[in-house]
C-alpha atoms as an extended CHARMM CRD file, in Angstrom:
* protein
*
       108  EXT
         1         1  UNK       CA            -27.9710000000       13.3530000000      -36.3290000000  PROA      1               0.0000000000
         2         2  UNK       CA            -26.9520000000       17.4740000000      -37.0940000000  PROA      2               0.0000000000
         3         3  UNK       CA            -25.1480000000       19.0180000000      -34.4220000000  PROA      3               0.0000000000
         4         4  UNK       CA            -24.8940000000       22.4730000000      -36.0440000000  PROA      4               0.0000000000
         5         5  UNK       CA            -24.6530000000       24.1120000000      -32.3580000000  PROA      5               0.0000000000
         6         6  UNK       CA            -20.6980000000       23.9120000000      -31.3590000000  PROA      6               0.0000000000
         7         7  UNK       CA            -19.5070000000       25.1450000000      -28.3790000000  PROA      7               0.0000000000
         8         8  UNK       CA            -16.1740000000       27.7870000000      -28.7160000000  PROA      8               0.0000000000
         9         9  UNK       CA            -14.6970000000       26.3740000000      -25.3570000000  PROA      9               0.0000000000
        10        10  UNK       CA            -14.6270000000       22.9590000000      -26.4560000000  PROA      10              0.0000000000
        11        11  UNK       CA            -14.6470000000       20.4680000000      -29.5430000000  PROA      11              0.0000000000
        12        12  UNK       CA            -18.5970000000       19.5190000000      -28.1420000000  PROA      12              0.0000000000
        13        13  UNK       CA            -21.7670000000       20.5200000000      -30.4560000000  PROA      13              0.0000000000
        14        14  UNK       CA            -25.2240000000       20.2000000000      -29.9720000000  PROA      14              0.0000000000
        15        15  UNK       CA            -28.4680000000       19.2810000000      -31.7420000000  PROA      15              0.0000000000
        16        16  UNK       CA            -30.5250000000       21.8890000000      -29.9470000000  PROA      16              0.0000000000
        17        17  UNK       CA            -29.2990000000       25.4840000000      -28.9300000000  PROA      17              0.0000000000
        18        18  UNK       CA            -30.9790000000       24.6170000000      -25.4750000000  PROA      18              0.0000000000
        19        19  UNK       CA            -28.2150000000       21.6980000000      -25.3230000000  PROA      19              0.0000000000
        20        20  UNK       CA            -25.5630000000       23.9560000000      -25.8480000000  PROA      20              0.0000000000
        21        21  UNK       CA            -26.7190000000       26.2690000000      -23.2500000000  PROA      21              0.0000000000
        22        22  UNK       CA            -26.8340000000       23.9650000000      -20.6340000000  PROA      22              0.0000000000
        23        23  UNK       CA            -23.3870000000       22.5460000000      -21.7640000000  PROA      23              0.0000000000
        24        24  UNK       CA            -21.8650000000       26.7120000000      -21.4000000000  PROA      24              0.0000000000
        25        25  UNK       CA            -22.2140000000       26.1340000000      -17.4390000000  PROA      25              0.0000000000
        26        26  UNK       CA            -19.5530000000       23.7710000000      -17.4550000000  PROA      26              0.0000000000
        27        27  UNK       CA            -17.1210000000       26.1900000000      -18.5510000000  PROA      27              0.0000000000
        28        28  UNK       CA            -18.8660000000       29.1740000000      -16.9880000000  PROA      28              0.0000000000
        29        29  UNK       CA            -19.6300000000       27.3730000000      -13.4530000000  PROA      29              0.0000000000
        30        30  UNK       CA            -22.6950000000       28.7610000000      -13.3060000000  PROA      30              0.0000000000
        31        31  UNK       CA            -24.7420000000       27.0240000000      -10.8460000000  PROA      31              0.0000000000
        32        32  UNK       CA            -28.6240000000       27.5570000000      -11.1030000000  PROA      32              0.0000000000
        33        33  UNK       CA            -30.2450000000       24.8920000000       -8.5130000000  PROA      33              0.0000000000
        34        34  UNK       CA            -29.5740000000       25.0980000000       -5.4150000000  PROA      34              0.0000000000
        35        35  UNK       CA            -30.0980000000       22.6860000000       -2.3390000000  PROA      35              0.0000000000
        36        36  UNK       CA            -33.2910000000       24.0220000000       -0.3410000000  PROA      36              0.0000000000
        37        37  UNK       CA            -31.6000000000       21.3150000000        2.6840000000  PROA      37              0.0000000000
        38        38  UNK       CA            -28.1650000000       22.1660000000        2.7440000000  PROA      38              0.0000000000
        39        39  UNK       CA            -27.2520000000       25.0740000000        0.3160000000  PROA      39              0.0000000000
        40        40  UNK       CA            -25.5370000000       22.9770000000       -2.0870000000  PROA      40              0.0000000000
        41        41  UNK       CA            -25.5710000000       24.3930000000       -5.8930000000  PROA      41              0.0000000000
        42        42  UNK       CA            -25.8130000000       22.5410000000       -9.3140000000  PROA      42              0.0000000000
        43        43  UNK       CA            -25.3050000000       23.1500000000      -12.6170000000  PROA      43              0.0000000000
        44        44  UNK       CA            -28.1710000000       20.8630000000      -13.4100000000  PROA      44              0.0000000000
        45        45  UNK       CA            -31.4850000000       20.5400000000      -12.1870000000  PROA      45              0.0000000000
        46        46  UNK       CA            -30.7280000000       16.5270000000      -12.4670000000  PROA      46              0.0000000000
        47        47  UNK       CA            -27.8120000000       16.7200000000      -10.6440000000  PROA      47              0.0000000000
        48        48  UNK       CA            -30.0100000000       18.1680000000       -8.0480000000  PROA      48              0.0000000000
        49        49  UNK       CA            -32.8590000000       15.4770000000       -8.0500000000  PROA      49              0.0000000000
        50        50  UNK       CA            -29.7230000000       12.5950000000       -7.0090000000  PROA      50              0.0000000000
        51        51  UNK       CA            -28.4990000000       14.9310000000       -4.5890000000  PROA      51              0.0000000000
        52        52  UNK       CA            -31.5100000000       14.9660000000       -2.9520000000  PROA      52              0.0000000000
        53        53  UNK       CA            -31.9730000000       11.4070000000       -2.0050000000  PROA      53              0.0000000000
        54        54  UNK       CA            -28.9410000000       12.2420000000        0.6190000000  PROA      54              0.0000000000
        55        55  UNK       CA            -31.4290000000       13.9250000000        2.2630000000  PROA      55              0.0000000000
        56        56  UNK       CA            -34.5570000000       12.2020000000        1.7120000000  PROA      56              0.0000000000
        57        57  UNK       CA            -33.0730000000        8.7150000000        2.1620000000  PROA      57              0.0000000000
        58        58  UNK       CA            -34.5070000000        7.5500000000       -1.3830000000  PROA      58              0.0000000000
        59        59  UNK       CA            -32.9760000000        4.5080000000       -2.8590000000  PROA      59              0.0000000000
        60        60  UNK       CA            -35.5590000000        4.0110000000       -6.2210000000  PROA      60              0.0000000000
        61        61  UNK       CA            -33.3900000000        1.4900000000       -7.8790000000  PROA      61              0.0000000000
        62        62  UNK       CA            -33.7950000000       -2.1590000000       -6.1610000000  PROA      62              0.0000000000
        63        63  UNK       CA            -31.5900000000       -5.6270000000       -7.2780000000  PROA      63              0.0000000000
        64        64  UNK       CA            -33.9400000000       -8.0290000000       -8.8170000000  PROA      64              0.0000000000
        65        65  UNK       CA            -32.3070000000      -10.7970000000       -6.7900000000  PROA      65              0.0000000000
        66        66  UNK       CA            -31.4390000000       -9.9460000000       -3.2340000000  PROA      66              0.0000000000
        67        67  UNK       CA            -33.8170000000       -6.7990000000       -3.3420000000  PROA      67              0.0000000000
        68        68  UNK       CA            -30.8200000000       -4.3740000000       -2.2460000000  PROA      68              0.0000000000
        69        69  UNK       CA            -31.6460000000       -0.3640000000       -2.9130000000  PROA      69              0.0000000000
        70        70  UNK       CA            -29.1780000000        2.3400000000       -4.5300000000  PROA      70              0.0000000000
        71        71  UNK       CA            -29.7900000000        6.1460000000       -4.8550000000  PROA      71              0.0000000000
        72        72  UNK       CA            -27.7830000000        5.4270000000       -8.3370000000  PROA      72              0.0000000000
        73        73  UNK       CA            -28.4170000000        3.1200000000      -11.0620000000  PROA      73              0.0000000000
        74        74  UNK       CA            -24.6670000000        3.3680000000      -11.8780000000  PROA      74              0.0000000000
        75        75  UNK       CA            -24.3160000000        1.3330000000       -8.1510000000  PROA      75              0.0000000000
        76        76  UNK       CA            -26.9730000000       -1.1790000000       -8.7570000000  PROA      76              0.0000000000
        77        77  UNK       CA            -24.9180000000       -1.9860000000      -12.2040000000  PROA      77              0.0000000000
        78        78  UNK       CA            -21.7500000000       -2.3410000000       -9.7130000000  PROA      78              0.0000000000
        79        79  UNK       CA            -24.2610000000       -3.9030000000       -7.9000000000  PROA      79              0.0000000000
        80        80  UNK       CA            -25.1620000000       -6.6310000000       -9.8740000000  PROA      80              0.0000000000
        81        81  UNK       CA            -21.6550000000       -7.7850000000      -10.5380000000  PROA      81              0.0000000000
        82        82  UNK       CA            -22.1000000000       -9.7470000000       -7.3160000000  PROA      82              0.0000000000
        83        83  UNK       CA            -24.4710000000      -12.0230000000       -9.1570000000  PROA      83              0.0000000000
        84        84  UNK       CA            -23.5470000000      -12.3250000000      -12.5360000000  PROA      84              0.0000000000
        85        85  UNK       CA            -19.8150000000      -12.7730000000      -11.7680000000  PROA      85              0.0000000000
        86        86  UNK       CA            -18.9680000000      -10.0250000000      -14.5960000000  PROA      86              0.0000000000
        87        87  UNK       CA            -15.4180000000       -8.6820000000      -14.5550000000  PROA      87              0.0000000000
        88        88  UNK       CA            -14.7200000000       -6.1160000000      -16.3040000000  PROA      88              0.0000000000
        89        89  UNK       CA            -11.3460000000       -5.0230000000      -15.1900000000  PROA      89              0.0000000000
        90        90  UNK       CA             -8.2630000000       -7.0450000000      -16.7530000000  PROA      90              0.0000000000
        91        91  UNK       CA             -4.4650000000       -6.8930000000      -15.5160000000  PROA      91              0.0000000000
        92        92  UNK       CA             -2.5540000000       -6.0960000000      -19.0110000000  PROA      92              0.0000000000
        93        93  UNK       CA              0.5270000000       -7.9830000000      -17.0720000000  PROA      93              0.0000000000
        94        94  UNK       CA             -0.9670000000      -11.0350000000      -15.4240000000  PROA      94              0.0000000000
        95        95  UNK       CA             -4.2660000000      -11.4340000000      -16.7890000000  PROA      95              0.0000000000
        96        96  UNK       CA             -6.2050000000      -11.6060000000      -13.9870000000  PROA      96              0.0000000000
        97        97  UNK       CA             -9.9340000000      -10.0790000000      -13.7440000000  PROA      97              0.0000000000
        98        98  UNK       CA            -12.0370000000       -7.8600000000      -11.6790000000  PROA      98              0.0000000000
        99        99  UNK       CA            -15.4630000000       -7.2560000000      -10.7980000000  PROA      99              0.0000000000
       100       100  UNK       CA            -14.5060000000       -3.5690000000       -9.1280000000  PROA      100             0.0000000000
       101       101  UNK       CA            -12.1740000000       -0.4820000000      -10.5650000000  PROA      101             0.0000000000
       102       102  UNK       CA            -11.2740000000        0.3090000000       -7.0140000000  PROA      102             0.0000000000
       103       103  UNK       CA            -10.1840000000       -3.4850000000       -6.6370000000  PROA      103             0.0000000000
       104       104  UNK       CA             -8.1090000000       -4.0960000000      -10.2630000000  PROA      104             0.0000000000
       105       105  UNK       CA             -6.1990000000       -0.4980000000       -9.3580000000  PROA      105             0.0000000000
       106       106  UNK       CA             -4.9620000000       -2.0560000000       -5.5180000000  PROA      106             0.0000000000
       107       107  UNK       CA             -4.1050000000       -4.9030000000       -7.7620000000  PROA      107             0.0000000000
       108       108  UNK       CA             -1.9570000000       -2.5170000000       -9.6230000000  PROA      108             0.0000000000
């Protein structure tokens, strides 16, 4: 779709000036939500929500086959590797595969 709302900081635009807005804290660092547990600013009022769960303990997103929790969807994707066998990472020199970044870069 139009993006007619660029940002001057960066080579980003925006479909809606509100997008654009909320994209300006990034360069500005300004931090609008803060942390009623620990103090702890944000940017975003999503970024906020996660943070949260430290607190609260929340896990919402559960593995559909050993019924494991994550705070993060991004971890239950990791997550899932476990079952699926998916590897991602590949070794440019020896071919080998990976399930894990933090695996394929020891292998480097």
């Amino acid at each position: 779709g139009e993006k007619p709302y660029q940002c001057n900081n960066c080579d980003k635009a925006f479909s809606m000036k509100r997008y654009l807005n909320r994209h300006l804290r990034t360069h500005t660092g300004e931090k609008l939500h803060k942390c009623s547990q620990c103090g702890k600013d944000f940017s975003e009022n999503s970024s906020l929500i996660i943070h949260t769960r430290v607190h609260t303990g929340e896990k919402p997103y559960q593995c559909s086959q050993c019924d494991k929790t994550f705070s993060l969807n991004g971890n239950l994707r990791i997550h899932m590797r476990k079952h699926t066998g998916e590897k991602p990472y590949q070794c440019s020199h020896c071919d080998k595969t990976f399930s894990y970044n933090s695996i394929f870069k020891l292998h480097m």
